[in-house]
mmCIF file of C-alpha atoms in Angstrom:
data_model
loop_
_atom_site.group_PDB
_atom_site.id
_atom_site.type_symbol
_atom_site.label_atom_id
_atom_site.label_comp_id
_atom_site.label_asym_id
_atom_site.label_seq_id
_atom_site.Cartn_x
_atom_site.Cartn_y
_atom_site.Cartn_z
ATOM 1 C CA MET A 1 218.091 147.202 167.724
ATOM 2 C CA ILE A 2 216.573 145.619 164.457
ATOM 3 C CA VAL A 3 218.646 146.421 160.811
ATOM 4 C CA GLY A 4 216.793 145.042 157.306
ATOM 5 C CA GLU A 5 217.019 146.221 154.240
ATOM 6 C CA ALA A 6 215.518 148.879 152.421
ATOM 7 C CA PRO A 7 211.239 149.499 153.057
ATOM 8 C CA GLY A 8 209.048 147.621 150.841
ATOM 9 C CA PHE A 9 205.783 148.422 149.145
ATOM 10 C CA ASN A 10 203.676 148.515 152.434
ATOM 11 C CA GLU A 11 206.364 150.488 153.960
ATOM 12 C CA ASP A 12 206.994 152.782 151.918
ATOM 13 C CA ARG A 13 202.855 153.519 152.632
ATOM 14 C CA GLN A 14 202.656 153.750 155.605
ATOM 15 C CA GLY A 15 205.724 155.469 156.712
ATOM 16 C CA GLU A 16 206.865 151.999 158.895
ATOM 17 C CA PRO A 17 209.468 149.141 158.937
ATOM 18 C CA PHE A 18 208.232 145.381 158.754
ATOM 19 C CA VAL A 19 204.467 146.234 158.074
ATOM 20 C CA GLY A 20 203.850 143.725 155.686
ATOM 21 C CA ALA A 21 203.495 140.421 155.440
ATOM 22 C CA ALA A 22 207.648 140.397 156.566
ATOM 23 C CA GLY A 23 207.184 142.449 159.183
ATOM 24 C CA LYS A 24 204.280 140.010 160.285
ATOM 25 C CA LEU A 25 206.572 136.823 160.501
ATOM 26 C CA LEU A 26 208.783 139.618 162.595
ATOM 27 C CA ASP A 27 206.143 140.316 165.061
ATOM 28 C CA THR A 28 206.088 136.023 165.031
ATOM 29 C CA LEU A 29 209.758 136.097 165.598
ATOM 30 C CA LEU A 30 209.705 138.723 168.005
ATOM 31 C CA ALA A 31 206.959 136.929 169.946
ATOM 32 C CA ARG A 32 208.421 133.583 170.287
ATOM 33 C CA ILE A 33 210.870 135.428 172.082
ATOM 34 C CA GLY A 34 209.038 137.378 174.335
ATOM 35 C CA LEU A 35 209.411 140.419 172.978
ATOM 36 C CA SER A 36 207.408 142.887 170.884
ATOM 37 C CA ARG A 37 207.639 145.713 168.708
ATOM 38 C CA ALA A 38 207.749 148.220 171.218
ATOM 39 C CA ASP A 39 210.303 145.822 172.671
ATOM 40 C CA VAL A 40 213.909 147.354 170.013
ATOM 41 C CA TYR A 41 214.176 149.107 167.243
ATOM 42 C CA ILE A 42 213.508 148.313 163.752
ATOM 43 C CA THR A 43 214.532 150.426 161.021
ATOM 44 C CA ASN A 44 215.887 149.962 157.414
ATOM 45 C CA VAL A 45 220.816 150.653 155.914
ATOM 46 C CA LEU A 46 218.376 152.626 153.368
ATOM 47 C CA LYS A 47 215.540 155.163 154.190
ATOM 48 C CA CYS A 48 212.860 154.822 150.913
ATOM 49 C CA ARG A 49 212.435 151.722 148.663
ATOM 50 C CA PRO A 50 214.293 151.254 145.649
ATOM 51 C CA PRO A 51 212.247 151.249 142.266
ATOM 52 C CA MET A 52 210.175 148.666 140.620
ATOM 53 C CA ASN A 53 211.650 147.055 144.887
ATOM 54 C CA ARG A 54 214.707 146.069 142.908
ATOM 55 C CA ASP A 55 218.152 145.102 145.867
ATOM 56 C CA PRO A 56 219.255 148.326 146.603
ATOM 57 C CA LEU A 57 222.324 149.527 145.658
ATOM 58 C CA PRO A 58 226.126 149.872 146.854
ATOM 59 C CA ASN A 59 225.403 153.856 146.158
ATOM 60 C CA GLU A 60 222.260 153.863 147.360
ATOM 61 C CA ALA A 61 223.424 152.390 150.973
ATOM 62 C CA GLU A 62 226.560 154.795 150.827
ATOM 63 C CA ALA A 63 223.871 158.089 151.374
ATOM 64 C CA CYS A 64 221.891 157.045 154.106
ATOM 65 C CA SER A 65 224.702 154.931 155.404
ATOM 66 C CA PRO A 66 224.992 158.794 157.576
ATOM 67 C CA TYR A 67 221.223 157.978 158.799
ATOM 68 C CA LEU A 68 222.452 154.786 160.257
ATOM 69 C CA LYS A 69 225.281 155.849 162.077
ATOM 70 C CA GLN A 70 223.549 158.033 163.122
ATOM 71 C CA GLN A 71 220.530 156.092 164.427
ATOM 72 C CA LEU A 72 223.237 153.801 165.911
ATOM 73 C CA ASP A 73 224.675 156.046 167.374
ATOM 74 C CA LEU A 74 221.345 157.347 168.767
ATOM 75 C CA ILE A 75 219.944 154.152 169.751
ATOM 76 C CA LYS A 76 223.652 153.148 171.408
ATOM 77 C CA PRO A 77 222.241 148.957 171.232
ATOM 78 C CA LYS A 78 223.579 146.439 172.541
ATOM 79 C CA VAL A 79 223.120 143.691 170.722
ATOM 80 C CA VAL A 80 222.077 144.716 166.269
ATOM 81 C CA LEU A 81 219.813 141.844 164.054
ATOM 82 C CA ILE A 82 221.075 141.996 161.202
ATOM 83 C CA LEU A 83 217.891 140.988 158.930
ATOM 84 C CA GLY A 84 219.110 139.936 155.289
ATOM 85 C CA ARG A 85 222.736 139.486 153.698
ATOM 86 C CA HIS A 86 222.565 143.677 152.121
ATOM 87 C CA ALA A 87 221.664 144.539 155.656
ATOM 88 C CA LEU A 88 224.545 142.561 156.566
ATOM 89 C CA GLU A 89 227.296 143.926 154.011
ATOM 90 C CA ARG A 90 226.804 147.131 154.849
ATOM 91 C CA LEU A 91 227.000 146.769 158.081
ATOM 92 C CA MET A 92 229.874 143.826 158.886
ATOM 93 C CA PRO A 93 231.484 144.026 155.061
ATOM 94 C CA GLY A 94 233.578 141.049 154.119
ATOM 95 C CA GLN A 95 232.349 138.421 156.831
ATOM 96 C CA GLY A 96 230.531 135.781 154.164
ATOM 97 C CA SER A 97 227.130 134.535 153.641
ATOM 98 C CA ILE A 98 224.317 134.880 155.227
ATOM 99 C CA SER A 99 223.735 131.604 154.448
ATOM 100 C CA ARG A 100 227.004 130.675 156.274
ATOM 101 C CA ILE A 101 226.791 132.975 159.474
ATOM 102 C CA HIS A 102 223.312 133.331 160.874
ATOM 103 C CA GLY A 103 223.208 133.026 163.748
ATOM 104 C CA SER A 104 226.821 133.186 165.112
ATOM 105 C CA LEU A 105 227.612 136.230 167.529
ATOM 106 C CA ILE A 106 229.527 138.709 166.179
ATOM 107 C CA ARG A 107 231.512 140.999 168.872
ATOM 108 C CA ARG A 108 232.014 144.367 167.628
ATOM 109 C CA GLY A 109 233.494 146.296 170.504
ATOM 110 C CA GLU A 110 230.543 146.981 173.157
ATOM 111 C CA VAL A 111 227.740 145.888 170.730
ATOM 112 C CA ALA A 112 227.236 142.325 169.979
ATOM 113 C CA TYR A 113 225.847 141.702 165.423
ATOM 114 C CA VAL A 114 223.328 138.730 165.271
ATOM 115 C CA PRO A 115 222.868 138.172 160.733
ATOM 116 C CA LEU A 116 219.590 136.462 160.780
ATOM 117 C CA TYR A 117 218.112 135.917 156.533
ATOM 118 C CA HIS A 118 215.387 138.039 156.250
ATOM 119 C CA PRO A 119 211.881 137.641 157.393
ATOM 120 C CA ALA A 120 210.401 138.647 152.530
ATOM 121 C CA ALA A 121 213.063 135.763 152.291
ATOM 122 C CA ALA A 122 211.476 133.368 154.124
ATOM 123 C CA LEU A 123 208.500 134.094 152.861
ATOM 124 C CA HIS A 124 209.111 133.159 149.805
ATOM 125 C CA ASN A 125 212.235 130.451 150.978
ATOM 126 C CA GLY A 126 208.825 128.013 153.218
ATOM 127 C CA SER A 127 213.192 126.365 154.777
ATOM 128 C CA LEU A 128 214.074 129.439 156.152
ATOM 129 C CA VAL A 129 210.847 129.081 158.712
ATOM 130 C CA ALA A 130 212.410 127.304 160.502
ATOM 131 C CA ASP A 131 215.991 128.424 160.489
ATOM 132 C CA LEU A 132 214.576 131.898 161.576
ATOM 133 C CA GLU A 133 212.347 130.444 164.294
ATOM 134 C CA HIS A 134 216.017 128.451 165.490
ATOM 135 C CA ASP A 135 218.247 131.666 165.316
ATOM 136 C CA PHE A 136 215.828 133.754 167.129
ATOM 137 C CA ASP A 137 215.679 131.395 170.156
ATOM 138 C CA GLN A 138 219.449 131.662 169.957
ATOM 139 C CA VAL A 139 219.275 134.872 170.212
ATOM 140 C CA LYS A 140 216.663 134.620 173.271
ATOM 141 C CA ARG A 141 220.056 132.964 174.545
ATOM 142 C CA TYR A 142 222.168 135.500 173.966
ATOM 143 C CA LEU A 143 219.350 138.166 175.322
ATOM 144 C CA ASP A 144 219.641 135.988 178.780
ATOM 145 C CA LYS A 145 223.562 135.954 178.763
ATOM 146 C CA LEU A 146 224.101 139.455 177.413
ATOM 147 C CA LEU A 147 222.060 141.197 179.586
ATOM 148 C CA ALA A 148 221.542 139.570 183.222
ATOM 149 C CA PRO A 149 221.566 141.813 185.656
ATOM 150 C CA PRO A 150 224.754 141.065 187.658
ATOM 151 C CA PRO A 151 225.860 138.504 189.584
ATOM 152 C CA PRO A 152 224.577 140.926 193.471
ATOM 153 C CA PRO A 153 228.150 141.747 195.475
ATOM 154 C CA GLU A 154 229.865 139.955 197.608
ATOM 155 C CA PRO A 155 228.413 139.659 202.169
ATOM 156 C CA PRO A 156 230.003 141.368 204.605
ATOM 157 C CA PRO A 157 232.947 139.397 205.107
ATOM 158 C CA PRO A 158 231.184 138.408 209.934
ATOM 159 C CA GLY A 159 231.814 140.513 212.783
ATOM 160 C CA GLY A 160 230.040 143.760 210.725
ATOM 161 C CA GLY A 161 231.547 144.018 207.496
ATOM 162 C CA VAL A 162 233.570 147.604 207.777
ATOM 163 C CA VAL A 163 237.385 146.942 208.028
ATOM 164 C CA VAL A 164 239.562 149.055 209.395
ATOM 165 C CA ASP A 165 242.886 150.208 209.998
ATOM 166 C CA CYS A 166 242.952 152.462 213.751
ATOM 167 C CA GLN A 167 246.582 152.527 213.972
ATOM 168 C CA ASN A 168 246.236 154.953 210.188
ATOM 169 C CA VAL A 169 243.861 157.517 211.854
ATOM 170 C CA PHE A 170 246.517 158.433 213.834
ATOM 171 C CA THR A 171 249.263 159.077 211.604
ATOM 172 C CA LEU A 172 247.109 162.270 210.395
ATOM 173 C CA LYS A 173 249.325 165.290 211.421
ATOM 174 C CA SER A 174 246.099 167.110 213.202
ATOM 175 C CA GLU A 175 243.986 166.067 216.356
ATOM 176 C CA GLU A 176 241.295 168.088 213.317
ATOM 177 C CA ALA A 177 241.361 164.988 210.856
ATOM 178 C CA GLN A 178 241.601 162.137 214.066
ATOM 179 C CA VAL A 179 237.919 163.820 214.657
ATOM 180 C CA LEU A 180 237.032 164.350 211.819
ATOM 181 C CA VAL A 181 237.771 160.780 210.625
ATOM 182 C CA LEU A 182 237.264 159.277 213.719
ATOM 183 C CA ARG A 183 233.406 160.603 213.886
ATOM 184 C CA GLN A 184 233.059 159.293 210.148
ATOM 185 C CA LEU A 185 233.786 156.048 211.451
ATOM 186 C CA LYS A 186 231.005 156.337 214.002
ATOM 187 C CA LEU A 187 228.210 157.015 211.880
ATOM 188 C CA ILE A 188 229.638 153.749 208.984
ATOM 189 C CA LEU A 189 229.853 151.613 212.314
ATOM 190 C CA LEU A 190 227.276 152.835 214.467
ATOM 191 C CA PRO A 191 223.480 152.931 214.562
ATOM 192 C CA SER A 192 221.487 155.849 214.090
ATOM 193 C CA SER A 193 220.507 156.088 217.640
ATOM 194 C CA VAL A 194 224.467 155.393 219.134
ATOM 195 C CA VAL A 195 225.312 158.776 217.094
ATOM 196 C CA ALA A 196 222.623 160.639 217.232
ATOM 197 C CA ASN A 197 225.338 162.091 220.012
ATOM 198 C CA PRO A 198 228.737 162.442 219.138
#
């Protein structure tokens, strides 16, 4: 999941996040790590464009926070990329400035958050493009580690794979229970052709 700050002019007109120049840079950064928009859910802290494209005010972010919370609850992301200082202040207040913690992974419960410079900031300050590229490379490493499939199960021990304490089978009180357990063991331990005639 990717969370930006607020829709810009183009986003507001088209009703889609990151469709302008910043969106093109975001697409390039995603492609760099083998992802596309189809692989991520993109949203913003603010759901509508602030007048004159000014910075979001705290009360505006607060008014939109129930929507963002619901999006997070519905998507249940494992990783959230936080784009820009306003999104960082909303999602992780008190973490410090974006210039200090960009590219780092911060775990909160089951979710890993990665603060990043906003692509629009990199368009205004070209020196941030290299930082963004480096941080996205780091995101790729995080994703590879966090989303890696679980290791394969341990191989069974030599000699059949099922260890049974047969002595305890016969401590059952009834003969019917003993027969039932033995039949189940037969199903587990014997090939199906042998079990066909129990």
